[in-house]
Coordinates of C-alpha atoms in Angstrom, one line a residue:
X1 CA -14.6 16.2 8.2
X2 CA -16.5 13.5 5.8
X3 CA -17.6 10.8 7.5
X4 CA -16.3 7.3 6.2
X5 CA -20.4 7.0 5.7
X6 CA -20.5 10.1 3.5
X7 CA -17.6 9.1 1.3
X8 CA -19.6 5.6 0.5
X9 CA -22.4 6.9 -0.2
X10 CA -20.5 9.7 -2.7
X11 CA -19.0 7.0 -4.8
X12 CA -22.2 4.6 -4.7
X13 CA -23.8 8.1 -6.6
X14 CA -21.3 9.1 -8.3
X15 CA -20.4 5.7 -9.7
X16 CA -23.8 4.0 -10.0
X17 CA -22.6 0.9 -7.6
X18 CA -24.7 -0.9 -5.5
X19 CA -23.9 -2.0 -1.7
X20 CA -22.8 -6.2 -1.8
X21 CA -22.3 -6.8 1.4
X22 CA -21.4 -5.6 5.1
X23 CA -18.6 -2.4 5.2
X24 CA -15.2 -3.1 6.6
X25 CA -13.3 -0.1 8.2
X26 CA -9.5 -1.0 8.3
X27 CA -7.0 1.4 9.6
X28 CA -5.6 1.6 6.3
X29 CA -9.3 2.4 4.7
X30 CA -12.5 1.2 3.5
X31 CA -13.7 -1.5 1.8
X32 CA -17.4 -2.9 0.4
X33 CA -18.6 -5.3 -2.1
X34 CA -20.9 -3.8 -4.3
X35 CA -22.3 -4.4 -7.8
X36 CA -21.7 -2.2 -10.6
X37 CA -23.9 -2.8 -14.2
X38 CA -24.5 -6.4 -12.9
X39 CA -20.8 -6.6 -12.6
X40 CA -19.6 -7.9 -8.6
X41 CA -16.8 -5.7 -7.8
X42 CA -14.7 -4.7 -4.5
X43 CA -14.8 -0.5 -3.6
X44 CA -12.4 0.6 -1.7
X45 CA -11.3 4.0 -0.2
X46 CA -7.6 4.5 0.7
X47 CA -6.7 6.9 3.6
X48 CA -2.8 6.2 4.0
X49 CA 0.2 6.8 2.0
X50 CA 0.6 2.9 1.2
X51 CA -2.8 2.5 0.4
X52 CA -3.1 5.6 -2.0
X53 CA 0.3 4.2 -3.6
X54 CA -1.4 1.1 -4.0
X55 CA -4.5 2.4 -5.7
X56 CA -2.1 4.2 -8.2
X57 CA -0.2 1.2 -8.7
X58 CA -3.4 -0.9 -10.0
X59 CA -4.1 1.5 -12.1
X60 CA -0.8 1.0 -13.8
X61 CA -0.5 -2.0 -13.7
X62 CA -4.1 -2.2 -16.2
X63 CA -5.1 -5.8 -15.0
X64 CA -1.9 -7.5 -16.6
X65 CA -1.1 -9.5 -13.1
X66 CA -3.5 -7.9 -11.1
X67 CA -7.2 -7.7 -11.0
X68 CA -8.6 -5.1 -13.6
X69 CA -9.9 -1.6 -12.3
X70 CA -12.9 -0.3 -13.0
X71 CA -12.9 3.4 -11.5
X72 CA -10.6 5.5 -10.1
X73 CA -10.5 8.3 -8.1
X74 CA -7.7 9.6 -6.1
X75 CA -8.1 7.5 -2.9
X76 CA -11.3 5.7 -4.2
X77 CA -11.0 2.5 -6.6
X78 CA -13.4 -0.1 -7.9
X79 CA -11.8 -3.1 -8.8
X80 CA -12.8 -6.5 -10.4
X81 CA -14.1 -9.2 -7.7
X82 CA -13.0 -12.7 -7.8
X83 CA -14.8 -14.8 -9.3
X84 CA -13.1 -18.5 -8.7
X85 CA -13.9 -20.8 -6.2
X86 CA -10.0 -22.1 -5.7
X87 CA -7.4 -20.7 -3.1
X88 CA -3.7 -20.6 -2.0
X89 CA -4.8 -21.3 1.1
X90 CA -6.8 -24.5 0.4
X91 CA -4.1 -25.3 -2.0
X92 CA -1.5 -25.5 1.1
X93 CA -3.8 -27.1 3.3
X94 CA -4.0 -29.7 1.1
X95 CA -0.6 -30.4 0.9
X96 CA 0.0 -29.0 -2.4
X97 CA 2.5 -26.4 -0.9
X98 CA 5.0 -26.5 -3.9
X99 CA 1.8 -25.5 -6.1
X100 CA 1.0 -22.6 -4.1
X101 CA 4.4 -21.1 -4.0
X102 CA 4.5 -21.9 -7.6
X103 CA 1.4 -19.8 -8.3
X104 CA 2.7 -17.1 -6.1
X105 CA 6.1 -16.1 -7.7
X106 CA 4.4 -16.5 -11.1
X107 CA 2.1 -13.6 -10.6
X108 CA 4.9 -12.0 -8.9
X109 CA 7.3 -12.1 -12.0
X110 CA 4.2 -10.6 -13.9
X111 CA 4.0 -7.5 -11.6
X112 CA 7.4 -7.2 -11.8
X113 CA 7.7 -7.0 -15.4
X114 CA 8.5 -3.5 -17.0
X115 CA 5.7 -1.7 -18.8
X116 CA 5.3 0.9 -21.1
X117 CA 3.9 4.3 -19.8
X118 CA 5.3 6.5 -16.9
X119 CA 5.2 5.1 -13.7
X120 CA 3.1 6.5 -11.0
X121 CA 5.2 7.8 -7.4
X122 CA 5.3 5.2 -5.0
X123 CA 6.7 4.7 -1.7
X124 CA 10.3 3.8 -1.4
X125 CA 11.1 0.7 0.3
X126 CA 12.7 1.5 2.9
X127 CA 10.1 3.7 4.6
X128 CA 7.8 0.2 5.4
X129 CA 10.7 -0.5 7.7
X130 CA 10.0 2.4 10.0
X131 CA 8.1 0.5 12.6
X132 CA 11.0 -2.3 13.0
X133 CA 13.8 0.3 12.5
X134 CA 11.9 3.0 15.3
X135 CA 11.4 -0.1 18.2
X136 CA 14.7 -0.6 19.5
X137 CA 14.0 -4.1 21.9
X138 CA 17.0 -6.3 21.2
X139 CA 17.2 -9.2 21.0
X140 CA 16.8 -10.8 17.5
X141 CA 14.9 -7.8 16.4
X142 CA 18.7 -6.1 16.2
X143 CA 19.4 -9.2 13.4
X144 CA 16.0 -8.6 11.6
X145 CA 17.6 -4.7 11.7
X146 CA 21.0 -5.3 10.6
X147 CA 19.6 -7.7 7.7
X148 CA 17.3 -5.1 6.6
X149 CA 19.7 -2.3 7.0
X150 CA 22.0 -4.6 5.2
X151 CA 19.4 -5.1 2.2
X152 CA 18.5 -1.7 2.0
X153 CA 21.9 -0.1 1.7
X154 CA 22.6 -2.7 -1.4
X155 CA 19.6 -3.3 -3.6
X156 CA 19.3 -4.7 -6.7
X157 CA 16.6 -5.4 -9.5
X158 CA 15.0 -1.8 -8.5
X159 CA 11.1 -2.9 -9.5
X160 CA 7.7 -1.7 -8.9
X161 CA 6.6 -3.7 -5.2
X162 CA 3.0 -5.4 -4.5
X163 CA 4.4 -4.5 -0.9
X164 CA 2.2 -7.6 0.9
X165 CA 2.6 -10.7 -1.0
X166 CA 0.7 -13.7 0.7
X167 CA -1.8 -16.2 0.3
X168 CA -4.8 -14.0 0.6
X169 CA -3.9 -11.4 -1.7
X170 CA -3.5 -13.7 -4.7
X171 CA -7.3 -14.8 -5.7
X172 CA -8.4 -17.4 -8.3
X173 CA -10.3 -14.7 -11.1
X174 CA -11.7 -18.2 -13.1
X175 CA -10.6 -17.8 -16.6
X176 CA -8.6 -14.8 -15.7
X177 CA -6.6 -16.6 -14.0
X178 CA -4.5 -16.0 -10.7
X179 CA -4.1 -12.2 -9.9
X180 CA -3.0 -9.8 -7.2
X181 CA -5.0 -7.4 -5.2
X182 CA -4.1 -4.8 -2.0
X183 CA -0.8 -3.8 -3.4
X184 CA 0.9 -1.2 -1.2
X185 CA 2.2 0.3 -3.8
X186 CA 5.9 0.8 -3.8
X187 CA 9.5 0.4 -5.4
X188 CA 12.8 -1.2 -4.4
X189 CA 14.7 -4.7 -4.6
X190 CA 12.9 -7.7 -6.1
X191 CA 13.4 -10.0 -3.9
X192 CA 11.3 -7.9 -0.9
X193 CA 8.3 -9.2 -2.5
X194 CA 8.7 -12.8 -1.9
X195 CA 9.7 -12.8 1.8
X196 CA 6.2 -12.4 3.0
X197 CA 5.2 -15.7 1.8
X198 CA 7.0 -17.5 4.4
X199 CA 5.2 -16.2 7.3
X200 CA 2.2 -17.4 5.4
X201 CA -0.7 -18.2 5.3
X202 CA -0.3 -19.8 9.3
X203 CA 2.2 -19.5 11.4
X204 CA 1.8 -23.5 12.1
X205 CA 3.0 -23.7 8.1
X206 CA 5.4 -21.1 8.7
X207 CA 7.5 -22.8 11.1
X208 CA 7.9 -26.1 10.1
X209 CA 11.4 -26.1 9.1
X210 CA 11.4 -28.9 6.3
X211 CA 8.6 -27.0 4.5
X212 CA 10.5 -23.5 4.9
X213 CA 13.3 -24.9 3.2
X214 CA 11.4 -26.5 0.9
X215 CA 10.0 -23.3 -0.5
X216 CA 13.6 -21.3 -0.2
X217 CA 14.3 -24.2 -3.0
X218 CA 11.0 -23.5 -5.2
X219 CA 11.4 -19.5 -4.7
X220 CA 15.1 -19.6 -5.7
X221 CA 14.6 -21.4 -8.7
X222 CA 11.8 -20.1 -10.7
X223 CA 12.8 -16.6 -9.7
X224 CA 16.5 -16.8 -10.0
X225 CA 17.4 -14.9 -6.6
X226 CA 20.1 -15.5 -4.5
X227 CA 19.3 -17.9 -1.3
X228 CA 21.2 -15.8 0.9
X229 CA 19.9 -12.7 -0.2
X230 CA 16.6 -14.0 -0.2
X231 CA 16.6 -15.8 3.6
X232 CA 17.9 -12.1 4.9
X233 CA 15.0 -10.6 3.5
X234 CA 12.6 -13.2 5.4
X235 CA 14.4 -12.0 8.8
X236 CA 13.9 -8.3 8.1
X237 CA 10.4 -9.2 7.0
X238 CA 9.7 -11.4 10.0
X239 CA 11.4 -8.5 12.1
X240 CA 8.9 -5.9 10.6
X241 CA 6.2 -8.3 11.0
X242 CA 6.5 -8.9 14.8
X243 CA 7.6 -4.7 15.3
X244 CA 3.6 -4.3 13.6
X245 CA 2.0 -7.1 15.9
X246 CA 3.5 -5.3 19.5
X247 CA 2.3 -1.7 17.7
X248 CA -1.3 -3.2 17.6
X249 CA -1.2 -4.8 20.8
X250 CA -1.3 -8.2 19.6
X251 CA 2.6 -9.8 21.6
X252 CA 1.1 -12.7 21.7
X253 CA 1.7 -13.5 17.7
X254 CA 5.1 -12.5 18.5
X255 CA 7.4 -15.2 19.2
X256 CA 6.1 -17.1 16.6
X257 CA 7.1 -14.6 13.8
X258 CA 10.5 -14.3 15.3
X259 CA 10.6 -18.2 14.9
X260 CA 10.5 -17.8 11.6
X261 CA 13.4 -15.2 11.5
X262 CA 15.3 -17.7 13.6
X263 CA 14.8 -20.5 10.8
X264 CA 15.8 -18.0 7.9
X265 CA 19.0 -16.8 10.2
X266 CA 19.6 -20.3 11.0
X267 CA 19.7 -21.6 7.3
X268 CA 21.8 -18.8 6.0
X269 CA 24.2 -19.0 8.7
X270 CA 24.3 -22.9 7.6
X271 CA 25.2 -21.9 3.9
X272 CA 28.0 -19.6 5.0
X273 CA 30.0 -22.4 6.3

């Protein structure tokens, strides 16, 4: 078996890169800054099924919304590093919320946008529900089921998905602009790819009610989607979200994901009446 050393040091040959900084193993794959030509750039080796989708999908997507790729390989891609100093993050900590949101659906509606070429496979949407739809606890996990189930049984505006839209996968490129990275790589309903911004980027910001609702407003009208439609999706996402946090031991970020459910549940019950 190839050690995660041995496949580094493969593509740092192979590809004339030079290490940038410390290696981070994720369970999803690697990843190391290194410099290619003088150019700063981000290698990263894929070993799951979303991540491998991912790669794929940057590839398509031909750094029109997302950050350009430099080298492909299979599981392996070089990509573009960010080069601005600005983030979503600082943007919403300094209350310029509405901005951020702004920012965020923008580049989404670029992903989103058809493009000419055959697309590559991808992973339908409904298998990144497994862990919520596999845990069985009760409780308001059986709403964040139902709503997904609900979702899922009745999509619409079939696009190609980032997958993991938040704060930190949306960098400032300088003159390139705002652009996505860490796709997951796969296709379903629109609206899926918007729900993850409101458990984001804290969860302090994610349950204050007035500012939830506030960006249910933003969201809804540059995009166009439905409120209800869209709130349902926040309480499948929230219920995936906390299903991931118990599979990696971490309960205590829990109840404060499932807040944010609640909220979503609690404004689209409010609309119904």
């Amino acid at each position: 078996m190839i050690s995660p050393g041995q496949k580094i040091d493969f593509y740092l040959k192979n590809w004339s890169l030079t290490a940038d900084g410390d290696v981070l193993l994720r369970r999803s794959g690697i990843i190391l800054p290194v410099i290619q030509n003088g150019m700063r750039g981000i290698l990263k080796i894929a070993t799951t099924r979303e991540e491998q989708s991912g790669a794929r999908l940057m590839v398509y997507w031909n750094g029109t919304g997302a950050a350009r790729v430099l080298e492909f390989d299979g599981d392996a891609l070089l990509i573009e590093r960010a080069s601005g100093t600005r983030s979503l993050m600082q943007l919403v900590l300094d209350n310029k919320d509405d901005e951020a949101t702004e920012i965020i659906c923008e580049v989404v509606s670029e992903l989103h946008k058809p493009r000419i070429g055959l697309a590559p496979g991808l992973v339908p949407l409904a298998e990144r529900f497994n862990s919520l739809f596999a845990l069985h606890a009760g409780g308001m996990f059986d709403q964040c089921v139902r709503s997904a189930e609900m979702l899922l049984q009745h999509p619409r505006d079939i696009v190609l998905l980032h997958g993991d839209i938040h704060h930190g996968n949306i960098l400032d490129f300088d003159e390139r602009g705002w652009l996505a990275i860490d796709p997951k790589g796969m296709v379903g309903d629109r609206s899926f790819d918007y729900a993850n911004i409101f458990c984001n980027p804290n969860l302090e910001v994610a349950v204050d009610r007035g500012r939830f609702e506030q960006r249910v407003t933003t969201v809804c009208k540059i995009t166009g989607i439905e409120r209800d439609r869209l709130l349902h999706w926040i309480v499948a996402w929230a219920g995936l979200s906390a299903a991931w946090h118990i599979e990696d031991g971490e309960s205590e970020d829990v109840e404060g994901v499932l807040t944010v459910a609640e909220i979503a549940l609690s404004v689209a019950n409010h609309l119904k009446i």
